[in-house]
mmCIF file of C-alpha atoms in Angstrom:
data_model
loop_
_atom_site.group_PDB
_atom_site.id
_atom_site.type_symbol
_atom_site.label_atom_id
_atom_site.label_comp_id
_atom_site.label_asym_id
_atom_site.label_seq_id
_atom_site.Cartn_x
_atom_site.Cartn_y
_atom_site.Cartn_z
ATOM 1 C CA UNK I 1 -13.001 7.182 7.562
ATOM 2 C CA UNK I 2 -10.044 4.832 7.069
ATOM 3 C CA UNK I 3 -9.391 2.581 10.043
ATOM 4 C CA UNK I 4 -5.791 1.974 11.018
ATOM 5 C CA UNK I 5 -4.642 -1.105 12.893
ATOM 6 C CA UNK I 6 -1.395 -2.307 14.324
ATOM 7 C CA UNK I 7 -0.164 -5.730 15.307
ATOM 8 C CA UNK I 8 2.948 -7.322 16.784
ATOM 9 C CA UNK I 9 3.873 -4.260 18.855
ATOM 10 C CA UNK I 10 3.584 -1.965 15.859
ATOM 11 C CA UNK I 11 5.814 -4.080 13.625
ATOM 12 C CA UNK I 12 2.838 -4.510 11.319
ATOM 13 C CA UNK I 13 0.484 -1.616 10.577
ATOM 14 C CA UNK I 14 -2.394 -1.414 8.150
ATOM 15 C CA UNK I 15 -4.994 0.934 6.720
ATOM 16 C CA UNK I 16 -8.392 -0.467 5.754
ATOM 17 C CA UNK I 17 -10.263 0.634 2.640
ATOM 18 C CA UNK I 18 -12.756 -0.679 0.092
ATOM 19 C CA UNK I 19 -11.400 -2.147 -3.131
ATOM 20 C CA UNK I 20 -14.516 -2.422 -5.252
ATOM 21 C CA UNK I 21 -16.663 -5.062 -3.544
ATOM 22 C CA UNK I 22 -13.815 -6.321 -1.399
ATOM 23 C CA UNK I 23 -12.642 -5.110 1.945
ATOM 24 C CA UNK I 24 -8.922 -4.472 1.676
ATOM 25 C CA UNK I 25 -5.905 -3.238 3.574
ATOM 26 C CA UNK I 26 -2.573 -1.792 2.625
ATOM 27 C CA UNK I 27 0.074 -2.167 5.236
ATOM 28 C CA UNK I 28 3.702 -2.269 6.189
ATOM 29 C CA UNK I 29 5.751 -4.889 7.995
ATOM 30 C CA UNK I 30 9.141 -4.595 9.637
ATOM 31 C CA UNK I 31 11.713 -7.389 9.413
ATOM 32 C CA UNK I 32 10.476 -10.408 11.332
ATOM 33 C CA UNK I 33 8.290 -13.471 11.195
ATOM 34 C CA UNK I 34 4.556 -13.132 11.698
ATOM 35 C CA UNK I 35 1.714 -15.618 11.936
ATOM 36 C CA UNK I 36 -1.707 -14.465 10.784
ATOM 37 C CA UNK I 37 -5.090 -16.182 10.991
ATOM 38 C CA UNK I 38 -7.661 -15.761 8.216
ATOM 39 C CA UNK I 39 -11.427 -15.421 8.564
ATOM 40 C CA UNK I 40 -11.981 -15.443 4.816
ATOM 41 C CA UNK I 41 -9.998 -16.088 1.664
ATOM 42 C CA UNK I 42 -7.231 -13.503 1.375
ATOM 43 C CA UNK I 43 -5.449 -12.319 -1.766
ATOM 44 C CA UNK I 44 -2.128 -10.946 -0.647
ATOM 45 C CA UNK I 45 0.189 -8.942 -2.936
ATOM 46 C CA UNK I 46 3.689 -7.776 -2.102
ATOM 47 C CA UNK I 47 4.012 -4.086 -3.027
ATOM 48 C CA UNK I 48 7.554 -3.331 -1.872
ATOM 49 C CA UNK I 49 10.327 -5.153 -0.046
ATOM 50 C CA UNK I 50 10.677 -8.895 0.490
ATOM 51 C CA UNK I 51 8.330 -11.617 1.632
ATOM 52 C CA UNK I 52 8.390 -15.356 2.051
ATOM 53 C CA UNK I 53 5.276 -17.237 3.035
ATOM 54 C CA UNK I 54 4.660 -20.640 4.568
ATOM 55 C CA UNK I 55 1.155 -21.663 3.644
ATOM 56 C CA UNK I 56 -0.922 -24.248 5.532
ATOM 57 C CA UNK I 57 0.108 -27.795 4.674
ATOM 58 C CA UNK I 58 3.484 -26.672 3.376
ATOM 59 C CA UNK I 59 6.801 -27.044 5.129
ATOM 60 C CA UNK I 60 8.666 -24.814 2.701
ATOM 61 C CA UNK I 61 9.005 -21.082 2.440
ATOM 62 C CA UNK I 62 7.745 -19.676 -0.847
ATOM 63 C CA UNK I 63 9.451 -16.488 -1.968
ATOM 64 C CA UNK I 64 7.057 -13.809 -3.176
ATOM 65 C CA UNK I 65 8.201 -11.289 -5.790
ATOM 66 C CA UNK I 66 7.151 -7.661 -5.783
ATOM 67 C CA UNK I 67 3.713 -7.426 -7.433
ATOM 68 C CA UNK I 68 3.191 -11.178 -6.991
ATOM 69 C CA UNK I 69 -0.102 -12.244 -5.408
ATOM 70 C CA UNK I 70 -0.746 -15.378 -3.388
ATOM 71 C CA UNK I 71 -4.019 -16.751 -2.057
ATOM 72 C CA UNK I 72 -4.646 -17.938 1.482
ATOM 73 C CA UNK I 73 -7.709 -20.030 2.268
ATOM 74 C CA UNK I 74 -10.244 -19.056 4.926
ATOM 75 C CA UNK I 75 -9.908 -20.135 8.560
ATOM 76 C CA UNK I 76 -6.255 -21.088 8.475
ATOM 77 C CA UNK I 77 -3.029 -19.702 9.844
ATOM 78 C CA UNK I 78 -0.065 -18.756 7.702
ATOM 79 C CA UNK I 79 3.340 -17.306 8.417
ATOM 80 C CA UNK I 80 5.236 -14.627 6.549
ATOM 81 C CA UNK I 81 8.922 -13.883 6.865
ATOM 82 C CA UNK I 82 10.096 -10.356 6.112
ATOM 83 C CA UNK I 83 13.724 -9.289 5.744
ATOM 84 C CA UNK I 84 13.434 -5.521 5.222
ATOM 85 C CA UNK I 85 10.605 -3.015 5.654
ATOM 86 C CA UNK I 86 7.926 -4.205 3.241
ATOM 87 C CA UNK I 87 4.505 -3.126 2.060
ATOM 88 C CA UNK I 88 1.552 -5.249 1.017
ATOM 89 C CA UNK I 89 -1.988 -5.136 -0.288
ATOM 90 C CA UNK I 90 -4.510 -7.635 1.088
ATOM 91 C CA UNK I 91 -7.986 -8.253 -0.370
ATOM 92 C CA UNK I 92 -10.550 -10.032 1.805
ATOM 93 C CA UNK I 93 -12.805 -12.184 -0.362
ATOM 94 C CA UNK T 1 8.278 2.273 14.267
ATOM 95 C CA UNK T 2 6.086 3.092 11.285
ATOM 96 C CA UNK T 3 4.778 6.642 11.330
ATOM 97 C CA UNK T 4 1.205 7.209 10.268
ATOM 98 C CA UNK T 5 -0.049 10.495 8.877
ATOM 99 C CA UNK T 6 -3.377 11.842 7.800
ATOM 100 C CA UNK T 7 -4.340 14.754 5.579
ATOM 101 C CA UNK T 8 -7.493 16.410 4.300
ATOM 102 C CA UNK T 9 -9.541 15.585 7.415
ATOM 103 C CA UNK T 10 -8.564 11.927 7.253
ATOM 104 C CA UNK T 11 -9.536 11.509 3.607
ATOM 105 C CA UNK T 12 -5.901 10.644 2.901
ATOM 106 C CA UNK T 13 -3.906 8.459 5.290
ATOM 107 C CA UNK T 14 -0.409 7.060 4.923
ATOM 108 C CA UNK T 15 2.134 4.811 6.581
ATOM 109 C CA UNK T 16 5.832 5.616 6.183
ATOM 110 C CA UNK T 17 8.484 2.955 5.665
ATOM 111 C CA UNK T 18 11.864 2.449 4.040
ATOM 112 C CA UNK T 19 11.960 1.018 0.518
ATOM 113 C CA UNK T 20 15.638 0.215 0.116
ATOM 114 C CA UNK T 21 17.427 3.560 0.069
ATOM 115 C CA UNK T 22 14.221 5.507 -0.474
ATOM 116 C CA UNK T 23 11.774 6.835 2.051
ATOM 117 C CA UNK T 24 8.352 5.642 1.029
ATOM 118 C CA UNK T 25 4.709 5.645 2.020
ATOM 119 C CA UNK T 26 1.735 3.480 1.276
ATOM 120 C CA UNK T 27 -1.576 5.158 1.732
ATOM 121 C CA UNK T 28 -5.244 5.350 0.980
ATOM 122 C CA UNK T 29 -7.377 8.147 -0.462
ATOM 123 C CA UNK T 30 -11.131 8.582 -0.400
ATOM 124 C CA UNK T 31 -13.008 9.982 -3.401
ATOM 125 C CA UNK T 32 -12.084 13.623 -3.881
ATOM 126 C CA UNK T 33 -9.545 16.005 -5.350
ATOM 127 C CA UNK T 34 -6.321 16.674 -3.484
ATOM 128 C CA UNK T 35 -3.401 18.995 -4.094
ATOM 129 C CA UNK T 36 -0.009 17.899 -2.811
ATOM 130 C CA UNK T 37 3.307 19.747 -2.696
ATOM 131 C CA UNK T 38 6.588 17.893 -3.240
ATOM 132 C CA UNK T 39 9.904 18.462 -1.461
ATOM 133 C CA UNK T 40 11.723 15.952 -3.625
ATOM 134 C CA UNK T 41 11.096 13.891 -6.737
ATOM 135 C CA UNK T 42 8.249 11.463 -6.083
ATOM 136 C CA UNK T 43 7.525 8.185 -7.829
ATOM 137 C CA UNK T 44 3.845 7.506 -7.325
ATOM 138 C CA UNK T 45 2.212 4.159 -8.164
ATOM 139 C CA UNK T 46 -1.500 3.407 -8.056
ATOM 140 C CA UNK T 47 -2.027 0.132 -6.152
ATOM 141 C CA UNK T 48 -5.823 -0.129 -6.136
ATOM 142 C CA UNK T 49 -8.753 1.998 -7.253
ATOM 143 C CA UNK T 50 -8.710 4.939 -9.647
ATOM 144 C CA UNK T 51 -6.524 8.000 -10.019
ATOM 145 C CA UNK T 52 -6.163 10.896 -12.402
ATOM 146 C CA UNK T 53 -3.346 13.373 -12.019
ATOM 147 C CA UNK T 54 -2.802 16.903 -13.233
ATOM 148 C CA UNK T 55 0.922 17.507 -13.301
ATOM 149 C CA UNK T 56 2.571 20.937 -13.199
ATOM 150 C CA UNK T 57 2.441 22.663 -16.569
ATOM 151 C CA UNK T 58 -0.388 20.462 -17.768
ATOM 152 C CA UNK T 59 -4.011 21.468 -18.108
ATOM 153 C CA UNK T 60 -5.234 17.930 -18.712
ATOM 154 C CA UNK T 61 -6.011 15.062 -16.387
ATOM 155 C CA UNK T 62 -3.900 11.979 -17.011
ATOM 156 C CA UNK T 63 -5.580 8.712 -16.069
ATOM 157 C CA UNK T 64 -3.338 6.352 -14.115
ATOM 158 C CA UNK T 65 -3.858 2.593 -14.376
ATOM 159 C CA UNK T 66 -3.422 0.213 -11.466
ATOM 160 C CA UNK T 67 0.297 -0.582 -11.128
ATOM 161 C CA UNK T 68 1.194 2.426 -13.294
ATOM 162 C CA UNK T 69 3.833 4.775 -11.919
ATOM 163 C CA UNK T 70 4.194 8.476 -12.627
ATOM 164 C CA UNK T 71 6.964 10.854 -11.599
ATOM 165 C CA UNK T 72 6.488 14.250 -10.010
ATOM 166 C CA UNK T 73 9.374 16.733 -9.926
ATOM 167 C CA UNK T 74 10.637 18.297 -6.688
ATOM 168 C CA UNK T 75 9.209 21.539 -5.296
ATOM 169 C CA UNK T 76 6.004 21.594 -7.292
ATOM 170 C CA UNK T 77 2.329 21.101 -6.602
ATOM 171 C CA UNK T 78 0.196 18.491 -8.300
ATOM 172 C CA UNK T 79 -3.425 17.478 -8.038
ATOM 173 C CA UNK T 80 -4.922 14.011 -7.985
ATOM 174 C CA UNK T 81 -8.564 13.157 -8.561
ATOM 175 C CA UNK T 82 -9.908 9.987 -6.954
ATOM 176 C CA UNK T 83 -13.302 8.441 -7.715
ATOM 177 C CA UNK T 84 -13.406 5.482 -5.307
ATOM 178 C CA UNK T 85 -11.323 4.456 -2.301
ATOM 179 C CA UNK T 86 -7.827 4.013 -3.693
ATOM 180 C CA UNK T 87 -4.407 2.938 -2.487
ATOM 181 C CA UNK T 88 -0.998 4.150 -3.587
ATOM 182 C CA UNK T 89 2.719 3.694 -3.082
ATOM 183 C CA UNK T 90 4.951 6.771 -3.107
ATOM 184 C CA UNK T 91 8.763 6.700 -3.231
ATOM 185 C CA UNK T 92 10.648 9.851 -2.227
ATOM 186 C CA UNK T 93 13.807 10.163 -4.324
#
Protein backbone atom coordinates (compact mmCIF):
# COMPACT_ATOMS: atom_id res chain seq x y z
CA UNK A 1 0.00 0.00 0.00
CA UNK A 2 2.64 2.54 1.05
CA UNK A 3 5.88 2.23 -0.89
CA UNK A 4 9.11 2.64 1.04
CA UNK A 5 12.35 3.76 -0.57
CA UNK A 6 15.88 4.22 0.59
CA UNK A 7 18.77 6.21 -0.81
CA UNK A 8 22.41 6.89 0.01
CA UNK A 9 22.99 3.47 1.60
CA UNK A 10 19.96 3.83 3.83
CA UNK A 11 20.94 7.25 5.15
CA UNK A 12 17.74 8.59 3.63
CA UNK A 13 14.49 6.62 3.80
CA UNK A 14 11.01 7.61 2.75
CA UNK A 15 7.41 6.45 2.71
CA UNK A 16 5.18 7.49 -0.19
CA UNK A 17 1.55 8.49 0.26
CA UNK A 18 -1.10 10.71 -1.31
CA UNK A 19 -1.59 14.19 0.12
CA UNK A 20 -4.83 15.27 -1.50
CA UNK A 21 -4.04 15.60 -5.21
CA UNK A 22 -0.30 15.54 -4.66
CA UNK A 23 2.02 12.62 -4.42
CA UNK A 24 4.02 13.02 -1.23
CA UNK A 25 6.65 11.39 0.93
CA UNK A 26 7.62 11.61 4.55
CA UNK A 27 11.14 10.57 5.27
CA UNK A 28 14.16 10.65 7.50
CA UNK A 29 17.75 11.65 6.84
CA UNK A 30 20.86 10.93 8.85
CA UNK A 31 23.61 13.53 9.27
CA UNK A 32 25.29 14.15 5.93
CA UNK A 33 25.08 16.02 2.67
CA UNK A 34 22.80 14.77 -0.07
CA UNK A 35 22.15 15.86 -3.64
CA UNK A 36 18.70 15.21 -5.05
CA UNK A 37 17.35 15.68 -8.57
CA UNK A 38 13.76 16.81 -9.15
CA UNK A 39 11.36 15.65 -11.85
CA UNK A 40 8.68 18.12 -10.82
CA UNK A 41 8.30 21.08 -8.50
CA UNK A 42 8.82 19.94 -4.91
CA UNK A 43 7.53 21.56 -1.73
CA UNK A 44 9.81 20.42 1.04
CA UNK A 45 9.05 20.97 4.75
CA UNK A 46 11.36 20.20 7.64
CA UNK A 47 9.42 18.27 10.30
CA UNK A 48 12.13 17.59 12.87
CA UNK A 49 15.87 18.14 13.17
CA UNK A 50 18.04 20.49 11.13
CA UNK A 51 18.38 21.22 7.45
CA UNK A 52 20.28 23.60 5.24
CA UNK A 53 19.66 23.71 1.53
CA UNK A 54 21.67 24.97 -1.42
CA UNK A 55 19.23 25.70 -4.20
CA UNK A 56 20.15 25.87 -7.90
CA UNK A 57 21.82 29.16 -8.79
CA UNK A 58 22.74 29.85 -5.19
CA UNK A 59 26.17 29.52 -3.64
CA UNK A 60 24.93 29.93 -0.09
CA UNK A 61 23.38 27.52 2.35
CA UNK A 62 19.91 28.53 3.48
CA UNK A 63 18.97 27.33 6.95
CA UNK A 64 15.50 25.82 7.16
CA UNK A 65 13.54 26.02 10.42
CA UNK A 66 11.30 23.25 11.67
CA UNK A 67 7.92 23.59 9.92
CA UNK A 68 9.46 25.86 7.27
CA UNK A 69 8.74 24.94 3.65
CA UNK A 70 10.92 25.68 0.64
CA UNK A 71 10.19 25.16 -3.04
CA UNK A 72 12.49 23.48 -5.54
CA UNK A 73 11.86 23.88 -9.25
CA UNK A 74 11.43 20.92 -11.60
CA UNK A 75 14.37 19.27 -13.37
CA UNK A 76 17.13 20.66 -11.19
CA UNK A 77 19.50 19.33 -8.58
CA UNK A 78 19.70 20.65 -5.05
CA UNK A 79 21.76 19.75 -2.02
CA UNK A 80 20.69 19.46 1.59
CA UNK A 81 22.99 19.38 4.58
CA UNK A 82 21.78 17.60 7.71
CA UNK A 83 23.47 17.74 11.11
CA UNK A 84 21.34 15.37 13.20
CA UNK A 85 18.67 12.79 12.36
CA UNK A 86 15.93 14.79 10.66
CA UNK A 87 12.49 14.21 9.22
CA UNK A 88 10.82 15.90 6.27
CA UNK A 89 7.64 16.07 4.25
CA UNK A 90 7.91 16.46 0.47
CA UNK A 91 4.99 17.26 -1.86
CA UNK A 92 5.42 16.58 -5.58
CA UNK A 93 3.52 19.18 -7.59
CA UNK B 1 20.23 2.75 10.26
CA UNK B 2 16.59 3.80 10.26
CA UNK B 3 14.23 1.02 11.27
CA UNK B 4 10.99 0.70 9.38
CA UNK B 5 7.89 -0.92 10.83
CA UNK B 6 4.46 -1.74 9.56
CA UNK B 7 1.20 -2.47 11.35
CA UNK B 8 -2.37 -3.34 10.46
CA UNK B 9 -1.43 -5.24 7.28
CA UNK B 10 0.68 -2.36 6.02
CA UNK B 11 -2.04 0.24 6.49
CA UNK B 12 0.28 1.99 8.95
CA UNK B 13 4.01 2.28 8.26
CA UNK B 14 6.67 4.15 10.19
CA UNK B 15 10.33 5.07 10.15
CA UNK B 16 12.17 5.44 13.47
CA UNK B 17 14.73 8.16 14.13
CA UNK B 18 16.15 10.23 16.95
CA UNK B 19 14.64 13.66 17.60
CA UNK B 20 17.15 15.17 20.00
CA UNK B 21 16.86 13.15 23.20
CA UNK B 22 13.58 11.56 22.14
CA UNK B 23 12.97 8.46 20.11
CA UNK B 24 10.61 9.38 17.33
CA UNK B 25 8.83 8.05 14.28
CA UNK B 26 7.35 9.56 11.18
CA UNK B 27 4.74 7.46 9.51
CA UNK B 28 1.79 7.18 7.22
CA UNK B 29 -1.71 5.79 7.78
CA UNK B 30 -4.32 4.76 5.24
CA UNK B 31 -8.01 5.47 5.82
CA UNK B 32 -9.27 3.38 8.71
CA UNK B 33 -9.54 3.15 12.47
CA UNK B 34 -6.55 1.98 14.49
CA UNK B 35 -6.01 1.28 18.16
CA UNK B 36 -2.52 1.79 19.54
CA UNK B 37 -1.07 1.00 22.95
CA UNK B 38 1.54 3.27 24.54
CA UNK B 39 4.58 2.26 26.59
CA UNK B 40 5.50 5.84 27.37
CA UNK B 41 4.04 9.31 26.97
CA UNK B 42 3.62 10.07 23.27
CA UNK B 43 3.47 13.46 21.59
CA UNK B 44 1.66 12.94 18.31
CA UNK B 45 1.51 15.59 15.57
CA UNK B 46 -0.54 15.38 12.39
CA UNK B 47 1.71 16.32 9.44
CA UNK B 48 -0.66 15.81 6.50
CA UNK B 49 -4.19 14.53 5.97
CA UNK B 50 -6.91 14.08 8.58
CA UNK B 51 -7.02 12.55 12.03
CA UNK B 52 -9.51 12.19 14.84
CA UNK B 53 -8.49 10.67 18.14
CA UNK B 54 -10.40 9.09 20.98
CA UNK B 55 -8.26 9.38 24.07
CA UNK B 56 -8.59 7.17 27.16
CA UNK B 57 -11.50 8.22 29.34
CA UNK B 58 -13.16 10.09 26.50
CA UNK B 59 -16.18 8.95 24.54
CA UNK B 60 -15.84 11.65 21.90
CA UNK B 61 -13.67 11.97 18.82
CA UNK B 62 -11.35 14.96 18.89
CA UNK B 63 -10.47 16.34 15.47
CA UNK B 64 -6.77 17.09 15.04
CA UNK B 65 -5.66 19.84 12.66
CA UNK B 66 -2.54 19.63 10.52
CA UNK B 67 0.45 20.63 12.67
CA UNK B 68 -1.60 20.13 15.85
CA UNK B 69 -0.02 18.00 18.56
CA UNK B 70 -1.82 15.92 21.17
CA UNK B 71 -0.38 14.03 24.13
CA UNK B 72 -1.17 10.45 25.06
CA UNK B 73 -0.29 9.15 28.53
CA UNK B 74 1.88 6.06 29.07
CA UNK B 75 0.42 2.56 29.29
CA UNK B 76 -2.95 3.30 27.75
CA UNK B 77 -4.72 2.52 24.51
CA UNK B 78 -6.05 5.14 22.15
CA UNK B 79 -7.83 5.03 18.83
CA UNK B 80 -7.29 7.19 15.77
CA UNK B 81 -9.67 7.53 12.85
CA UNK B 82 -8.19 8.45 9.47
CA UNK B 83 -10.22 9.45 6.42
CA UNK B 84 -7.53 9.90 3.75
CA UNK B 85 -3.85 8.95 3.54
CA UNK B 86 -2.24 10.84 6.40
CA UNK B 87 1.22 11.40 7.83
CA UNK B 88 2.25 11.90 11.44
CA UNK B 89 5.20 12.55 13.71
CA UNK B 90 5.32 10.79 17.08
CA UNK B 91 7.78 11.61 19.88
CA UNK B 92 8.28 9.03 22.63
CA UNK B 93 8.92 10.80 25.93
